Coordinates of C-alpha atoms in Angstrom, one line a residue:
G1 CA 0.0 0.0 0.0
Y2 CA 2.5 2.6 1.1
K3 CA 4.9 1.8 -1.8
Y4 CA 2.3 2.3 -4.6
R5 CA 0.6 5.2 -3.0
G6 CA 4.1 6.9 -2.5
L7 CA 4.9 6.3 -6.2
A8 CA 1.5 7.7 -7.2
Y9 CA 2.1 10.8 -5.1
Y10 CA 5.6 11.2 -6.7
A11 CA 4.1 10.9 -10.2
N12 CA 1.7 13.7 -9.3
N13 CA 4.5 16.0 -7.9
R14 CA 3.3 15.6 -4.4
N15 CA 6.8 15.2 -3.0
N16 CA 6.1 15.6 0.7
D17 CA 3.3 13.1 0.7
A18 CA 5.4 10.7 -1.4
M19 CA 8.3 11.0 1.0
K20 CA 6.1 10.0 4.0
D21 CA 4.7 6.9 2.3
I22 CA 8.1 5.9 0.9
N23 CA 9.7 6.2 4.3
K24 CA 6.9 4.0 5.7
A25 CA 7.3 1.4 2.9
L26 CA 11.1 1.2 3.5
Q27 CA 10.6 0.7 7.2
L28 CA 8.4 -2.2 6.5
D29 CA 10.6 -3.7 3.7
S30 CA 14.0 -2.2 3.0
T31 CA 14.5 -4.4 -0.1
F32 CA 12.4 -2.1 -2.4
K33 CA 15.3 -1.2 -4.7
N34 CA 13.6 1.5 -6.8
L35 CA 12.3 3.4 -3.7
Y36 CA 15.8 4.5 -2.8
E37 CA 16.2 6.1 -6.2
I38 CA 12.8 7.7 -6.0
R39 CA 13.5 9.1 -2.5
G40 CA 16.9 10.2 -3.7
N41 CA 15.2 12.1 -6.6
I42 CA 12.8 13.7 -4.1
F43 CA 15.7 14.8 -1.9
H44 CA 17.4 16.2 -4.9
E45 CA 14.3 18.2 -5.9
L46 CA 14.0 19.5 -2.3
E47 CA 17.7 20.6 -2.6
D48 CA 18.8 18.2 0.2
Y49 CA 21.7 17.0 -1.8
E50 CA 23.6 15.1 0.9
N51 CA 20.6 12.8 1.6
A52 CA 20.0 12.6 -2.2
I53 CA 23.6 11.4 -2.7
K54 CA 23.2 8.9 0.2
D55 CA 20.0 7.3 -1.2
L56 CA 21.1 7.3 -4.8
S57 CA 24.5 5.7 -3.8
H58 CA 22.5 2.9 -2.1
S59 CA 20.4 2.5 -5.2
I60 CA 23.4 2.4 -7.4
S61 CA 25.1 -0.2 -5.2
L62 CA 22.0 -2.4 -5.9
R63 CA 21.8 -1.5 -9.6
P64 CA 25.2 -0.3 -10.8
N65 CA 24.1 0.4 -14.4
D66 CA 21.1 2.5 -13.5
T67 CA 21.7 5.6 -15.7
S68 CA 18.9 7.6 -14.1
A69 CA 20.3 7.2 -10.6
L70 CA 23.9 7.9 -11.8
F71 CA 22.7 11.0 -13.6
I72 CA 20.8 12.5 -10.6
R73 CA 23.6 11.7 -8.2
A74 CA 26.0 13.5 -10.6
K75 CA 23.8 16.6 -10.5
S76 CA 23.6 16.4 -6.7
L77 CA 27.4 16.0 -6.5
Y78 CA 27.8 19.0 -8.9
L79 CA 25.6 21.2 -6.8
Q80 CA 27.8 20.2 -3.8
D81 CA 30.9 21.3 -5.8
K82 CA 32.2 17.8 -5.9
F83 CA 33.2 18.1 -9.6
D84 CA 35.4 15.1 -10.0
E85 CA 32.9 12.7 -8.5
A86 CA 30.1 14.2 -10.6
L87 CA 32.2 13.8 -13.8
N88 CA 32.9 10.1 -12.9
D89 CA 29.2 9.5 -12.8
L90 CA 28.5 11.4 -16.0
N91 CA 31.2 9.5 -17.8
K92 CA 29.6 6.2 -16.7
V93 CA 26.2 7.4 -18.0
I94 CA 27.8 8.3 -21.3
T95 CA 29.5 4.8 -21.5
L96 CA 26.1 3.2 -20.8
D97 CA 24.0 5.5 -23.0
S98 CA 25.7 8.1 -25.2
T99 CA 22.4 9.7 -26.1
Y100 CA 21.1 10.2 -22.5
S101 CA 19.3 13.5 -22.3
N102 CA 21.2 16.4 -20.7
V103 CA 24.2 14.4 -19.8
Y104 CA 26.5 16.4 -22.1
F105 CA 24.9 19.6 -20.9
I106 CA 25.7 18.9 -17.2
R107 CA 29.2 17.7 -18.0
G108 CA 29.8 20.7 -20.1
S109 CA 28.5 23.0 -17.3
I110 CA 30.9 21.4 -14.9
L111 CA 33.8 21.8 -17.3
L112 CA 32.8 25.5 -17.9
D113 CA 32.8 26.1 -14.1
Q114 CA 36.3 24.7 -13.8
G115 CA 37.5 27.8 -15.6
T116 CA 40.6 26.8 -17.6
P117 CA 41.1 27.0 -21.4
D118 CA 41.4 23.3 -21.9
K119 CA 38.2 22.8 -19.9
F120 CA 36.5 25.4 -22.1
E121 CA 37.4 23.5 -25.2
K122 CA 35.9 20.3 -23.8
A123 CA 32.8 22.1 -22.6
L124 CA 32.3 23.5 -26.1
E125 CA 32.5 20.0 -27.5
D126 CA 29.9 18.7 -24.9
F127 CA 27.4 21.5 -25.6
T128 CA 27.7 20.8 -29.3
K129 CA 27.0 17.1 -28.7
E130 CA 24.0 18.1 -26.5
I131 CA 22.6 20.2 -29.3
K132 CA 22.9 17.3 -31.7
I133 CA 20.8 15.2 -29.3
D134 CA 18.3 18.0 -28.6
S135 CA 18.4 20.9 -31.0
N136 CA 15.8 22.8 -28.9
N137 CA 17.9 22.9 -25.8
I138 CA 18.4 26.7 -25.6
D139 CA 20.4 26.5 -22.4
A140 CA 23.0 24.4 -24.3
Y141 CA 23.2 27.0 -27.0
I142 CA 23.7 29.8 -24.4
L143 CA 26.4 28.0 -22.5
R144 CA 28.1 27.0 -25.7
N145 CA 28.3 30.8 -26.5
W146 CA 29.9 31.4 -23.1
A147 CA 32.5 28.8 -23.9
L148 CA 33.2 30.5 -27.2
L149 CA 33.4 33.9 -25.4
Y150 CA 35.9 32.5 -22.8
L151 CA 37.9 31.1 -25.6
G152 CA 38.1 34.5 -27.2
D153 CA 35.9 33.9 -30.2
I154 CA 33.6 36.8 -29.5
E155 CA 32.3 37.5 -33.0
L156 CA 31.2 33.9 -33.5
A157 CA 29.6 33.9 -30.1
I158 CA 27.6 37.0 -30.9
N159 CA 26.5 35.5 -34.3
E160 CA 25.4 32.3 -32.6
S161 CA 23.5 34.3 -30.0
E162 CA 21.5 36.0 -32.7
K163 CA 20.2 32.4 -33.6
I164 CA 19.0 32.0 -30.1
K165 CA 16.9 35.1 -30.3
S166 CA 15.1 33.6 -33.3
M167 CA 14.5 30.4 -31.3
D168 CA 12.9 32.2 -28.3
S169 CA 12.0 35.8 -28.7
S170 CA 11.0 36.0 -25.0
S171 CA 14.3 35.0 -23.6
A172 CA 16.5 37.7 -22.0
E173 CA 19.6 35.4 -22.0
P174 CA 20.9 36.1 -25.5
Y175 CA 20.6 39.9 -25.0
L176 CA 22.4 39.6 -21.6
F177 CA 25.1 37.5 -23.3
N178 CA 25.5 39.9 -26.2
G179 CA 25.7 42.9 -23.8
T180 CA 28.5 41.2 -22.0
A181 CA 30.3 40.3 -25.2
Y182 CA 30.1 43.9 -26.5
Y183 CA 31.1 45.3 -23.2
I184 CA 34.2 43.1 -23.1
S185 CA 34.9 44.3 -26.7
N186 CA 34.6 47.9 -25.4
K187 CA 31.6 48.5 -27.7
I188 CA 29.6 50.3 -24.9
E189 CA 26.7 51.7 -27.0
K190 CA 26.0 48.3 -28.4
A191 CA 26.3 46.7 -25.0
I192 CA 23.8 49.2 -23.5
Y193 CA 21.3 48.4 -26.3
E194 CA 21.6 44.7 -25.5
F195 CA 21.4 45.2 -21.8
E196 CA 18.3 47.4 -22.2
K197 CA 16.6 44.7 -24.3
S198 CA 17.5 42.2 -21.6
Y199 CA 16.0 44.4 -18.9
E200 CA 12.8 44.8 -21.0
L201 CA 12.4 41.0 -21.1
D202 CA 13.5 40.3 -17.5
S203 CA 13.5 43.1 -15.0
A204 CA 15.8 41.2 -12.8
N205 CA 18.7 42.3 -15.1
Y206 CA 18.4 45.9 -14.0
N207 CA 21.6 46.0 -11.8
I208 CA 24.0 45.2 -14.6
L209 CA 22.3 47.8 -16.8
A210 CA 22.7 50.4 -14.1
Q211 CA 26.4 49.6 -13.7
V212 CA 27.0 50.0 -17.5
Y213 CA 25.0 53.3 -17.5
M214 CA 27.2 54.5 -14.7
E215 CA 30.5 53.5 -16.4
N216 CA 29.3 55.3 -19.5
G217 CA 28.8 58.5 -17.6
E218 CA 25.0 58.2 -17.4
S219 CA 24.8 58.3 -13.7
E220 CA 21.3 59.9 -13.7
K221 CA 19.9 57.0 -15.7
A222 CA 21.6 54.5 -13.4
L223 CA 20.2 56.3 -10.3
K224 CA 16.7 56.5 -11.7
L225 CA 16.7 52.8 -12.6
L226 CA 18.0 51.8 -9.2
L227 CA 15.6 54.0 -7.2
S228 CA 12.6 52.6 -9.1
K229 CA 12.9 49.3 -7.4
N230 CA 10.6 48.5 -4.4
E231 CA 13.3 46.4 -2.7
S232 CA 17.0 47.2 -3.0
T233 CA 19.7 44.6 -2.7
K234 CA 23.0 45.4 -0.9
E235 CA 24.6 45.7 -4.4
D236 CA 21.9 48.2 -5.4
L237 CA 22.5 50.3 -2.3
L238 CA 26.3 50.2 -2.8
L239 CA 25.9 51.4 -6.4
I240 CA 23.5 54.1 -5.4
G241 CA 26.0 55.2 -2.7
N242 CA 28.8 55.2 -5.4
I243 CA 26.7 57.5 -7.6
F244 CA 26.1 60.0 -4.8
M245 CA 29.8 59.8 -3.9
L246 CA 30.7 60.5 -7.6
N247 CA 28.3 63.5 -7.5
N248 CA 30.0 64.7 -4.3
E249 CA 26.8 64.2 -2.3
K250 CA 28.6 62.8 0.7
K251 CA 25.7 62.7 3.2
K252 CA 23.5 60.8 0.8
A253 CA 26.3 58.5 -0.1
I254 CA 26.9 57.7 3.6
K255 CA 23.2 57.1 4.1
Y256 CA 23.0 54.4 1.4
Y257 CA 26.3 52.8 2.4
K258 CA 25.0 52.4 5.9
N259 CA 21.7 51.0 4.6
C260 CA 23.8 48.5 2.7
L261 CA 25.6 47.5 5.9
K262 CA 22.2 47.0 7.6
K263 CA 21.6 44.3 5.0
D264 CA 25.1 42.8 5.3
S265 CA 27.3 43.9 8.2
S266 CA 30.3 42.1 6.6
F267 CA 30.2 44.0 3.3
G268 CA 33.8 45.3 3.1
N269 CA 33.4 47.7 0.2
A270 CA 30.6 49.6 2.0
Y271 CA 32.9 50.1 5.0
K272 CA 35.7 51.1 2.8
N273 CA 33.7 53.7 1.0
V274 CA 32.3 55.3 4.2
G275 CA 35.8 55.4 5.5
K276 CA 37.0 57.2 2.4
I277 CA 34.3 59.8 2.6
Y278 CA 35.1 60.5 6.3
F279 CA 38.8 60.7 5.3
D280 CA 37.9 63.3 2.6
M281 CA 35.9 65.2 5.3
E282 CA 39.0 65.1 7.5
K283 CA 37.1 63.0 10.1
Y284 CA 40.0 60.7 10.6
D285 CA 38.8 58.9 13.7
S286 CA 35.6 57.8 11.9
A287 CA 37.6 57.1 8.8
F288 CA 39.8 54.8 10.9
L289 CA 36.9 52.9 12.4
Y290 CA 35.1 52.2 9.1
T291 CA 38.3 51.3 7.2
K292 CA 39.4 49.0 10.0
K293 CA 36.1 47.2 9.7
C294 CA 36.6 46.9 5.9
I295 CA 40.0 45.2 6.5
E296 CA 38.5 42.9 9.2
C297 CA 35.7 41.8 6.8
D298 CA 38.0 41.5 3.8
T299 CA 41.7 41.1 4.5
S300 CA 42.5 41.0 0.8
N301 CA 40.9 44.4 0.1
K302 CA 43.9 46.3 -1.4
M303 CA 42.3 49.7 -1.4
G304 CA 41.3 49.2 2.2
H305 CA 44.9 48.9 3.1
V306 CA 45.9 51.9 0.9
N307 CA 43.2 54.0 2.6
M308 CA 44.2 52.9 6.1
S309 CA 47.8 53.8 5.3
M310 CA 46.7 57.4 4.3
I311 CA 44.6 57.7 7.4
M312 CA 47.5 56.6 9.6
S313 CA 49.7 59.1 7.8
Q314 CA 47.3 61.9 8.5
M315 CA 47.1 60.9 12.2
G316 CA 50.9 61.1 12.4
K317 CA 51.4 57.3 12.7
L318 CA 53.9 56.8 9.9
N319 CA 55.2 53.4 11.0
E320 CA 51.6 52.2 11.1
A321 CA 51.0 53.6 7.6
I322 CA 54.0 51.8 6.2
K323 CA 52.9 48.6 8.0
Y324 CA 49.5 48.6 6.2
L325 CA 51.3 49.0 2.8
D326 CA 53.8 46.3 3.5
E327 CA 51.4 43.9 5.1
K328 CA 49.1 42.9 2.2
L329 CA 50.0 44.8 -0.9
P330 CA 52.1 43.5 -3.8
S331 CA 55.2 45.5 -4.6
D332 CA 53.7 47.2 -7.7
Y333 CA 51.2 48.9 -5.4
V334 CA 53.7 50.4 -3.0
P335 CA 56.2 52.8 -4.6
A336 CA 53.9 55.6 -5.6
I337 CA 52.1 55.5 -2.2
Y338 CA 55.3 55.6 -0.1
N339 CA 56.0 59.1 -1.2

């Protein structure tokens, strides 16, 4: 009873009900081989990857050539950043069934995440294989374009991205990709056009558009866009603060940086920027406190160390100033600042 009702619940996407019945079925009879795989799938869908891996591993020990269990375990391992183990499972799936849906896509995604040119080449091959299996897999086209971009073939990547637009006119991804590609190529006007189209299709892409507006000297557009949001992220608040700082509106900048710190009290760059404003206002004690917090939150923040050295210098503590320069900064940072 519990087994079949659990399977019925699972087939109808009632995962919580399915989990209860499957647990009861396995308590009564732990030899139901396929239930471990089903429960592992449910754990995976619930983003409980550790338990998913545990159940799927048990299922695979009973049925070593079960491609479905191997594939889902690979995805769970991938989402736990266990890349080598995930690749081992995916390679087994490919050996057993070279046409298995999405296997090349997931393997290509892992290779892309590993971030080296040789991995990018292999990822490109995998996304191409995935497209041959499923020519409608838009995500595979998109990630293949990122592989091309990372390999430096920007023009081909943009041309390929235009094909994706024709496949799904409602997708913001190809516009977001093209914007990035044009931005890297220093074609800012074209980048802005693509980012604007991306934002029209998916309003979640507003922050990158605001950043590009700002870098293009269109800070009023960036500010208007950021202030139009009902709920600001810490990145939004930091960027708004940067715009006010750029416009020499120090009090407004401090207000937004402090709001940013209310959302994340360990955000080093917000502390750094408040410290820099207080330094410019010659409020060295306050500048010291905020810059100290920046360095505590992010010991690798180079500009935090530079700013602290300038604060120490203004406070007459030259040995401390030199210490902050010598402590963390590479030699090419130091000579101009020592003077």
